[in-house]
Amino acid sequence: MRFIGNKENLLNNIHYTLDKRNIKGNSFFDFFSGTSNVARFFKKKGYKVCSSDLLYFSYCMQYAYIKNNSLPKFKKILPLIDTQQINLITSPLDLVLDFLNNIEPIKGFIYNNYSIGGTSALEKPRMYFSDENAQKIDSIRTQIEEWKSNKLLTKDEYFILLTSLIESISFYSNISGVYAAFQKKWDKRALKKFTLRPIELVFNKENNEVFNVDSMTLINDIKTDILYLDPPYNERQYAPNYHILETIAKYDNPVIKGITGMRDYCNQKSSFCNKDTALQALDNVAKNAKYKYLILSYNSEGIMPSKKIIEVLSRYGNVELVEFEYLRFKSNNNGESKTKKHISEQLYILAKN
Ligand SMILES: C[S@@+](CC[C@H](N)C(=O)[O-])C[C@H]1O[C@@H](n2cnc3c(N)ncnc32)[C@H](O)[C@@H]1O
C-alpha cells in the first residue's frame, strides 16, 4: 500500500539488525502501526503483538491482519449469494469479494464528493475517482455496512472486507501519493475498472491486541519485550494526507470542506509532528512504558535532531544507532531537474537499564 513511512522494504533490515544483536522476546508492541506491516512481520515470527494508531483505517487493517487469527468463513453470507462457481480452490473470501465486485453501482458519499460527476457544480470539480469507480466504492461500502447492521458478519469478517476495500483503493486513486490533493489530469491507474483484491492474512497462536487511540494514552499500560516506535518524521500530520481512506473506512458522512473535501482531524494530531513536543513525547514513552528494548525508526531529515534523540534515550539505558544509507532523487521546486540526496533511515536501539 502507498503510505508515507511504510516500512515494508525495510523489514528484513530491521529484523537482521535485531537478530544480530540477539534482541528477541515473546511480545512486540507496534506503537505507530500505519499499514501494520511491521506488526504483521513480527506476528508471523510468532510474537504476541499489540499495535495502535490514531487513524481508523489503520485500525481496520490492524484488526484484519493482527487481531484476526483465522480464515473467514462467511457462514451467513454465502447462503445469500449465488455460489454456483464454488469449487475447491475458491475460498469464501474470494466468493464474497466476487459478489461485491458485481453489485449495482450507487451514487453515495464518495461519488457525490470525490468524483467529477458528483462535484460538477464546484468551481474545481474533484477528480479523486472516475465516476464509475466512485459509484462502485459506494455500493461495496454500503453493502458491507448493511451486512454488518443485519448481523450477518463476524467482527473479523467485517474488518477483513473493509481492509480489502482500503487496500484496493490506492490502486485506483487519482493522486500522486497522498490524498491531500488530486491530480489535474487522469492518471492511468484511476481509469481502470475498480476491482476488490483479496488480502493475505497471517496467523499465530497468540491473543494479539489492536487499538485506535493516541498511543501516548497507553504508555502506562504497556508491558512488552520489544517496543517499536515509528513516528512521523516531519510536521505534516497523517490524517489530512489520508482523509479519504479515513472517510471510506468510517463511512460517516462527515462535514467536509475546501478544494479537496477534507474532513476535520483536530482529534488526530500527533505530538511527534511538532518539534517542540516530539522530544518530550519520546522522553515520556522511554521513561514510563515497560519494555526490555525500545527500537525507534527515524530518518536523518526528521524534526528531532539525532544528538537530542540519543541524549533523551540514554537517560534510560544503553543506546546504539544503526543507519541504512540510501540515495533519494529529489525534484527541485519547479520540477525541471532532479538532484541526488543522501538520506539515512535510522534505527535507535535502547536496551533498558
Ligand atoms: C511513519 S508512520 C508508521 C508507518 C508504519 N510503520 C508502516 O510500516 O506502515 C507513522 C504512523 O503514526 C501514526 N501516529 C502518529 N502519532 C500517533 C500517536 N500519537 N498515536 C498513535 N498513532 C500515531 C500515524 O497515523 C501514522 O500512521
PDB file of N, CA and C in Angstrom, residues 31-108:
ATOM      1  N   PHE A  31       3.826   0.727  18.082  1.00  0.00           N
ATOM      2  CA  PHE A  31       3.198   1.903  18.716  1.00  0.00           C
ATOM      3  C   PHE A  31       2.600   2.882  17.699  1.00  0.00           C
ATOM      4  N   PHE A  32       3.135   2.894  16.452  1.00  0.00           N
ATOM      5  CA  PHE A  32       2.646   3.787  15.377  1.00  0.00           C
ATOM      6  C   PHE A  32       2.424   2.911  14.145  1.00  0.00           C
ATOM      7  N   SER A  33       1.347   2.158  14.139  1.00  0.00           N
ATOM      8  CA  SER A  33       1.282   0.983  13.266  1.00  0.00           C
ATOM      9  C   SER A  33       1.059   1.246  11.773  1.00  0.00           C
ATOM     10  N   GLY A  34       0.360   2.338  11.402  1.00  0.00           N
ATOM     11  CA  GLY A  34       0.146   2.666   9.975  1.00  0.00           C
ATOM     12  C   GLY A  34      -0.462   1.508   9.210  1.00  0.00           C
ATOM     13  N   THR A  35       0.264   0.989   8.229  1.00  0.00           N
ATOM     14  CA  THR A  35      -0.230  -0.138   7.417  1.00  0.00           C
ATOM     15  C   THR A  35      -0.253  -1.457   8.196  1.00  0.00           C
ATOM     16  N   SER A  36       0.353  -1.471   9.356  1.00  0.00           N
ATOM     17  CA  SER A  36       0.517  -2.661  10.219  1.00  0.00           C
ATOM     18  C   SER A  36       1.545  -3.645   9.666  1.00  0.00           C
ATOM     19  N   ASN A  37       2.335  -3.213   8.697  1.00  0.00           N
ATOM     20  CA  ASN A  37       3.320  -4.119   8.096  1.00  0.00           C
ATOM     21  C   ASN A  37       4.338  -4.667   9.100  1.00  0.00           C
ATOM     22  N   VAL A  38       4.785  -3.793  10.004  1.00  0.00           N
ATOM     23  CA  VAL A  38       5.818  -4.235  10.946  1.00  0.00           C
ATOM     24  C   VAL A  38       5.206  -5.230  11.941  1.00  0.00           C
ATOM     25  N   ALA A  39       4.004  -4.873  12.430  1.00  0.00           N
ATOM     26  CA  ALA A  39       3.308  -5.771  13.364  1.00  0.00           C
ATOM     27  C   ALA A  39       3.061  -7.130  12.715  1.00  0.00           C
ATOM     28  N   ARG A  40       2.670  -7.101  11.439  1.00  0.00           N
ATOM     29  CA  ARG A  40       2.387  -8.343  10.702  1.00  0.00           C
ATOM     30  C   ARG A  40       3.627  -9.224  10.613  1.00  0.00           C
ATOM     31  N   PHE A  41       4.763  -8.590  10.313  1.00  0.00           N
ATOM     32  CA  PHE A  41       6.028  -9.310  10.178  1.00  0.00           C
ATOM     33  C   PHE A  41       6.369 -10.032  11.483  1.00  0.00           C
ATOM     34  N   PHE A  42       6.217  -9.319  12.614  1.00  0.00           N
ATOM     35  CA  PHE A  42       6.572  -9.932  13.892  1.00  0.00           C
ATOM     36  C   PHE A  42       5.499 -10.923  14.365  1.00  0.00           C
ATOM     37  N   LYS A  43       4.255 -10.718  13.904  1.00  0.00           N
ATOM     38  CA  LYS A  43       3.217 -11.719  14.188  1.00  0.00           C
ATOM     39  C   LYS A  43       3.615 -13.036  13.525  1.00  0.00           C
ATOM     40  N   LYS A  44       4.065 -12.928  12.268  1.00  0.00           N
ATOM     41  CA  LYS A  44       4.486 -14.140  11.543  1.00  0.00           C
ATOM     42  C   LYS A  44       5.641 -14.832  12.251  1.00  0.00           C
ATOM     43  N   LYS A  45       6.485 -14.037  12.920  1.00  0.00           N
ATOM     44  CA  LYS A  45       7.635 -14.632  13.635  1.00  0.00           C
ATOM     45  C   LYS A  45       7.193 -15.273  14.944  1.00  0.00           C
ATOM     46  N   GLY A  46       5.896 -15.179  15.278  1.00  0.00           N
ATOM     47  CA  GLY A  46       5.391 -15.867  16.472  1.00  0.00           C
ATOM     48  C   GLY A  46       5.254 -15.004  17.716  1.00  0.00           C
ATOM     49  N   TYR A  47       5.552 -13.695  17.599  1.00  0.00           N
ATOM     50  CA  TYR A  47       5.416 -12.817  18.776  1.00  0.00           C
ATOM     51  C   TYR A  47       3.946 -12.594  19.126  1.00  0.00           C
ATOM     52  N   LYS A  48       3.650 -12.341  20.398  1.00  0.00           N
ATOM     53  CA  LYS A  48       2.348 -11.796  20.754  1.00  0.00           C
ATOM     54  C   LYS A  48       2.447 -10.301  20.432  1.00  0.00           C
ATOM     55  N   VAL A  49       1.578  -9.847  19.537  1.00  0.00           N
ATOM     56  CA  VAL A  49       1.720  -8.493  19.020  1.00  0.00           C
ATOM     57  C   VAL A  49       0.579  -7.597  19.492  1.00  0.00           C
ATOM     58  N   CYS A  50       0.940  -6.351  19.864  1.00  0.00           N
ATOM     59  CA  CYS A  50      -0.066  -5.307  20.092  1.00  0.00           C
ATOM     60  C   CYS A  50       0.262  -4.186  19.118  1.00  0.00           C
ATOM     61  N   SER A  51      -0.756  -3.490  18.640  1.00  0.00           N
ATOM     62  CA  SER A  51      -0.496  -2.371  17.732  1.00  0.00           C
ATOM     63  C   SER A  51      -1.523  -1.284  17.962  1.00  0.00           C
ATOM     64  N   SER A  52      -1.156  -0.074  17.532  1.00  0.00           N
ATOM     65  CA  SER A  52      -2.041   1.068  17.774  1.00  0.00           C
ATOM     66  C   SER A  52      -1.788   2.153  16.741  1.00  0.00           C
ATOM     67  N   ASP A  53      -2.822   2.923  16.432  1.00  0.00           N
ATOM     68  CA  ASP A  53      -2.653   4.083  15.548  1.00  0.00           C
ATOM     69  C   ASP A  53      -3.846   5.019  15.742  1.00  0.00           C
ATOM     70  N   LEU A  54      -3.591   6.304  15.472  1.00  0.00           N
ATOM     71  CA  LEU A  54      -4.649   7.327  15.547  1.00  0.00           C
ATOM     72  C   LEU A  54      -5.670   7.188  14.425  1.00  0.00           C
ATOM     73  N   LEU A  55      -5.248   6.610  13.309  1.00  0.00           N
ATOM     74  CA  LEU A  55      -6.128   6.545  12.139  1.00  0.00           C
ATOM     75  C   LEU A  55      -7.054   5.334  12.227  1.00  0.00           C
ATOM     76  N   TYR A  56      -8.335   5.552  11.880  1.00  0.00           N
ATOM     77  CA  TYR A  56      -9.295   4.449  11.956  1.00  0.00           C
ATOM     78  C   TYR A  56      -9.048   3.427  10.838  1.00  0.00           C
ATOM     79  N   PHE A  57      -8.636   3.891   9.662  1.00  0.00           N
ATOM     80  CA  PHE A  57      -8.438   2.906   8.593  1.00  0.00           C
ATOM     81  C   PHE A  57      -7.233   2.020   8.909  1.00  0.00           C
ATOM     82  N   SER A  58      -6.279   2.559   9.665  1.00  0.00           N
ATOM     83  CA  SER A  58      -5.155   1.738  10.118  1.00  0.00           C
ATOM     84  C   SER A  58      -5.674   0.681  11.095  1.00  0.00           C
ATOM     85  N   TYR A  59      -6.603   1.093  11.966  1.00  0.00           N
ATOM     86  CA  TYR A  59      -7.191   0.147  12.935  1.00  0.00           C
ATOM     87  C   TYR A  59      -7.902  -1.000  12.207  1.00  0.00           C
ATOM     88  N   CYS A  60      -8.620  -0.673  11.113  1.00  0.00           N
ATOM     89  CA  CYS A  60      -9.304  -1.730  10.343  1.00  0.00           C
ATOM     90  C   CYS A  60      -8.274  -2.747   9.862  1.00  0.00           C
ATOM     91  N   MET A  61      -7.124  -2.227   9.364  1.00  0.00           N
ATOM     92  CA  MET A  61      -6.073  -3.127   8.861  1.00  0.00           C
ATOM     93  C   MET A  61      -5.458  -3.929  10.007  1.00  0.00           C
ATOM     94  N   GLN A  62      -5.246  -3.248  11.135  1.00  0.00           N
ATOM     95  CA  GLN A  62      -4.681  -3.963  12.297  1.00  0.00           C
ATOM     96  C   GLN A  62      -5.615  -5.086  12.731  1.00  0.00           C
ATOM     97  N   TYR A  63      -6.923  -4.796  12.708  1.00  0.00           N
ATOM     98  CA  TYR A  63      -7.882  -5.815  13.151  1.00  0.00           C
ATOM     99  C   TYR A  63      -7.805  -7.049  12.239  1.00  0.00           C
ATOM    100  N   ALA A  64      -7.805  -6.780  10.916  1.00  0.00           N
ATOM    101  CA  ALA A  64      -7.809  -7.892   9.954  1.00  0.00           C
ATOM    102  C   ALA A  64      -6.483  -8.667   9.976  1.00  0.00           C
ATOM    103  N   TYR A  65      -5.377  -7.925  10.039  1.00  0.00           N
ATOM    104  CA  TYR A  65      -4.074  -8.584   9.902  1.00  0.00           C
ATOM    105  C   TYR A  65      -3.479  -9.048  11.236  1.00  0.00           C
ATOM    106  N   ILE A  66      -3.746  -8.292  12.309  1.00  0.00           N
ATOM    107  CA  ILE A  66      -3.066  -8.589  13.585  1.00  0.00           C
ATOM    108  C   ILE A  66      -3.983  -9.320  14.558  1.00  0.00           C
ATOM    109  N   LYS A  67      -5.173  -8.766  14.798  1.00  0.00           N
ATOM    110  CA  LYS A  67      -6.053  -9.402  15.806  1.00  0.00           C
ATOM    111  C   LYS A  67      -6.671 -10.698  15.274  1.00  0.00           C
ATOM    112  N   ASN A  68      -7.173 -10.638  14.039  1.00  0.00           N
ATOM    113  CA  ASN A  68      -7.815 -11.825  13.468  1.00  0.00           C
ATOM    114  C   ASN A  68      -6.812 -12.980  13.364  1.00  0.00           C
ATOM    115  N   ASN A  69      -7.271 -14.164  13.717  1.00  0.00           N
ATOM    116  CA  ASN A  69      -6.360 -15.317  13.667  1.00  0.00           C
ATOM    117  C   ASN A  69      -6.979 -16.520  12.967  1.00  0.00           C
ATOM    118  N   SER A  70      -7.935 -16.267  12.045  1.00  0.00           N
ATOM    119  CA  SER A  70      -8.486 -17.418  11.310  1.00  0.00           C
ATOM    120  C   SER A  70      -8.982 -16.984   9.932  1.00  0.00           C
ATOM    121  N   LEU A  71      -9.134 -17.963   9.057  1.00  0.00           N
ATOM    122  CA  LEU A  71      -9.677 -17.670   7.726  1.00  0.00           C
ATOM    123  C   LEU A  71     -11.167 -17.385   7.874  1.00  0.00           C
ATOM    124  N   PRO A  72     -11.692 -16.347   7.196  1.00  0.00           N
ATOM    125  CA  PRO A  72     -13.116 -16.060   7.333  1.00  0.00           C
ATOM    126  C   PRO A  72     -13.953 -17.126   6.618  1.00  0.00           C
ATOM    127  N   LYS A  73     -15.103 -17.467   7.242  1.00  0.00           N
ATOM    128  CA  LYS A  73     -15.962 -18.497   6.618  1.00  0.00           C
ATOM    129  C   LYS A  73     -17.189 -17.889   5.973  1.00  0.00           C
ATOM    130  N   PHE A  74     -17.576 -16.703   6.387  1.00  0.00           N
ATOM    131  CA  PHE A  74     -18.763 -16.006   5.874  1.00  0.00           C
ATOM    132  C   PHE A  74     -19.985 -16.930   5.856  1.00  0.00           C
ATOM    133  N   LYS A  75     -20.198 -17.619   6.987  1.00  0.00           N
ATOM    134  CA  LYS A  75     -21.274 -18.613   7.081  1.00  0.00           C
ATOM    135  C   LYS A  75     -22.647 -18.034   6.782  1.00  0.00           C
ATOM    136  N   LYS A  76     -22.877 -16.769   7.188  1.00  0.00           N
ATOM    137  CA  LYS A  76     -24.219 -16.202   6.988  1.00  0.00           C
ATOM    138  C   LYS A  76     -24.353 -15.496   5.640  1.00  0.00           C
ATOM    139  N   ILE A  77     -23.245 -15.245   4.962  1.00  0.00           N
ATOM    140  CA  ILE A  77     -23.310 -14.525   3.683  1.00  0.00           C
ATOM    141  C   ILE A  77     -23.401 -15.505   2.512  1.00  0.00           C
ATOM    142  N   LEU A  78     -22.602 -16.563   2.586  1.00  0.00           N
ATOM    143  CA  LEU A  78     -22.550 -17.479   1.433  1.00  0.00           C
ATOM    144  C   LEU A  78     -23.925 -18.015   1.021  1.00  0.00           C
ATOM    145  N   PRO A  79     -24.813 -18.362   1.973  1.00  0.00           N
ATOM    146  CA  PRO A  79     -26.118 -18.858   1.529  1.00  0.00           C
ATOM    147  C   PRO A  79     -26.928 -17.795   0.784  1.00  0.00           C
ATOM    148  N   LEU A  80     -26.558 -16.522   0.959  1.00  0.00           N
ATOM    149  CA  LEU A  80     -27.345 -15.447   0.323  1.00  0.00           C
ATOM    150  C   LEU A  80     -26.869 -15.118  -1.086  1.00  0.00           C
ATOM    151  N   ILE A  81     -25.674 -15.581  -1.427  1.00  0.00           N
ATOM    152  CA  ILE A  81     -25.150 -15.200  -2.744  1.00  0.00           C
ATOM    153  C   ILE A  81     -25.069 -16.424  -3.652  1.00  0.00           C
ATOM    154  N   ASP A  82     -25.056 -16.150  -4.948  1.00  0.00           N
ATOM    155  CA  ASP A  82     -25.021 -17.237  -5.913  1.00  0.00           C
ATOM    156  C   ASP A  82     -23.640 -17.887  -5.863  1.00  0.00           C
ATOM    157  N   THR A  83     -23.588 -19.096  -5.340  1.00  0.00           N
ATOM    158  CA  THR A  83     -22.281 -19.732  -5.174  1.00  0.00           C
ATOM    159  C   THR A  83     -22.066 -20.853  -6.189  1.00  0.00           C
ATOM    160  N   GLN A  84     -22.653 -20.675  -7.369  1.00  0.00           N
ATOM    161  CA  GLN A  84     -22.500 -21.709  -8.396  1.00  0.00           C
ATOM    162  C   GLN A  84     -21.040 -21.960  -8.741  1.00  0.00           C
ATOM    163  N   GLN A  85     -20.251 -20.866  -8.614  1.00  0.00           N
ATOM    164  CA  GLN A  85     -18.846 -21.045  -9.015  1.00  0.00           C
ATOM    165  C   GLN A  85     -18.014 -21.701  -7.922  1.00  0.00           C
ATOM    166  N   ILE A  86     -18.675 -22.098  -6.816  1.00  0.00           N
ATOM    167  CA  ILE A  86     -17.895 -22.729  -5.734  1.00  0.00           C
ATOM    168  C   ILE A  86     -17.128 -23.926  -6.275  1.00  0.00           C
ATOM    169  N   ASN A  87     -15.892 -23.941  -6.033  1.00  0.00           N
ATOM    170  CA  ASN A  87     -15.119 -25.152  -6.294  1.00  0.00           C
ATOM    171  C   ASN A  87     -14.048 -25.234  -5.225  1.00  0.00           C
ATOM    172  N   LEU A  88     -13.271 -26.260  -5.282  1.00  0.00           N
ATOM    173  CA  LEU A  88     -12.373 -26.495  -4.165  1.00  0.00           C
ATOM    174  C   LEU A  88     -11.319 -25.425  -3.983  1.00  0.00           C
ATOM    175  N   ILE A  89     -11.002 -24.723  -5.071  1.00  0.00           N
ATOM    176  CA  ILE A  89      -9.927 -23.736  -4.909  1.00  0.00           C
ATOM    177  C   ILE A  89     -10.455 -22.315  -4.684  1.00  0.00           C
ATOM    178  N   THR A  90     -11.752 -22.135  -4.617  1.00  0.00           N
ATOM    179  CA  THR A  90     -12.259 -20.787  -4.357  1.00  0.00           C
ATOM    180  C   THR A  90     -12.561 -20.652  -2.871  1.00  0.00           C
ATOM    181  N   SER A  91     -11.917 -19.670  -2.238  1.00  0.00           N
ATOM    182  CA  SER A  91     -12.121 -19.509  -0.800  1.00  0.00           C
ATOM    183  C   SER A  91     -13.386 -18.697  -0.558  1.00  0.00           C
ATOM    184  N   PRO A  92     -13.978 -18.798   0.650  1.00  0.00           N
ATOM    185  CA  PRO A  92     -15.136 -17.969   0.973  1.00  0.00           C
ATOM    186  C   PRO A  92     -14.853 -16.479   0.744  1.00  0.00           C
ATOM    187  N   LEU A  93     -13.629 -16.021   1.086  1.00  0.00           N
ATOM    188  CA  LEU A  93     -13.314 -14.598   0.877  1.00  0.00           C
ATOM    189  C   LEU A  93     -13.376 -14.244  -0.609  1.00  0.00           C
ATOM    190  N   ASP A  94     -12.803 -15.102  -1.462  1.00  0.00           N
ATOM    191  CA  ASP A  94     -12.849 -14.835  -2.913  1.00  0.00           C
ATOM    192  C   ASP A  94     -14.297 -14.746  -3.401  1.00  0.00           C
ATOM    193  N   LEU A  95     -15.148 -15.648  -2.890  1.00  0.00           N
ATOM    194  CA  LEU A  95     -16.552 -15.660  -3.339  1.00  0.00           C
ATOM    195  C   LEU A  95     -17.271 -14.376  -2.931  1.00  0.00           C
ATOM    196  N   VAL A  96     -17.028 -13.935  -1.704  1.00  0.00           N
ATOM    197  CA  VAL A  96     -17.703 -12.719  -1.231  1.00  0.00           C
ATOM    198  C   VAL A  96     -17.169 -11.498  -1.999  1.00  0.00           C
ATOM    199  N   LEU A  97     -15.860 -11.446  -2.239  1.00  0.00           N
ATOM    200  CA  LEU A  97     -15.297 -10.316  -2.990  1.00  0.00           C
ATOM    201  C   LEU A  97     -15.841 -10.311  -4.420  1.00  0.00           C
ATOM    202  N   ASP A  98     -15.974 -11.486  -4.999  1.00  0.00           N
ATOM    203  CA  ASP A  98     -16.510 -11.580  -6.348  1.00  0.00           C
ATOM    204  C   ASP A  98     -17.955 -11.053  -6.385  1.00  0.00           C
ATOM    205  N   PHE A  99     -18.732 -11.408  -5.378  1.00  0.00           N
ATOM    206  CA  PHE A  99     -20.109 -10.903  -5.295  1.00  0.00           C
ATOM    207  C   PHE A  99     -20.079  -9.362  -5.196  1.00  0.00           C
ATOM    208  N   LEU A 100     -19.230  -8.852  -4.316  1.00  0.00           N
ATOM    209  CA  LEU A 100     -19.175  -7.392  -4.127  1.00  0.00           C
ATOM    210  C   LEU A 100     -18.697  -6.684  -5.399  1.00  0.00           C
ATOM    211  N   ASN A 101     -17.812  -7.339  -6.133  1.00  0.00           N
ATOM    212  CA  ASN A 101     -17.310  -6.717  -7.375  1.00  0.00           C
ATOM    213  C   ASN A 101     -18.393  -6.602  -8.440  1.00  0.00           C
ATOM    214  N   ASN A 102     -19.475  -7.335  -8.256  1.00  0.00           N
ATOM    215  CA  ASN A 102     -20.500  -7.351  -9.302  1.00  0.00           C
ATOM    216  C   ASN A 102     -21.834  -6.746  -8.878  1.00  0.00           C
ATOM    217  N   ILE A 103     -21.862  -6.040  -7.746  1.00  0.00           N
ATOM    218  CA  ILE A 103     -23.155  -5.454  -7.351  1.00  0.00           C
ATOM    219  C   ILE A 103     -23.385  -4.141  -8.100  1.00  0.00           C
ATOM    220  N   GLU A 104     -24.656  -3.708  -8.132  1.00  0.00           N
ATOM    221  CA  GLU A 104     -25.053  -2.482  -8.862  1.00  0.00           C
ATOM    222  C   GLU A 104     -24.375  -1.247  -8.256  1.00  0.00           C
ATOM    223  N   PRO A 105     -23.755  -0.411  -9.083  1.00  0.00           N
ATOM    224  CA  PRO A 105     -23.157   0.828  -8.552  1.00  0.00           C
ATOM    225  C   PRO A 105     -24.234   1.752  -7.980  1.00  0.00           C
ATOM    226  N   ILE A 106     -23.866   2.530  -6.963  1.00  0.00           N
ATOM    227  CA  ILE A 106     -24.813   3.534  -6.462  1.00  0.00           C
ATOM    228  C   ILE A 106     -24.099   4.873  -6.264  1.00  0.00           C
ATOM    229  N   LYS A 107     -24.891   5.948  -6.267  1.00  0.00           N
ATOM    230  CA  LYS A 107     -24.301   7.276  -6.048  1.00  0.00           C
ATOM    231  C   LYS A 107     -24.401   7.621  -4.564  1.00  0.00           C
ATOM    232  N   GLY A 108     -23.294   7.475  -3.852  1.00  0.00           N
ATOM    233  CA  GLY A 108     -23.281   7.739  -2.408  1.00  0.00           C
ATOM    234  C   GLY A 108     -22.280   8.846  -2.084  1.00  0.00           C
TER     235      GLY A 108
END
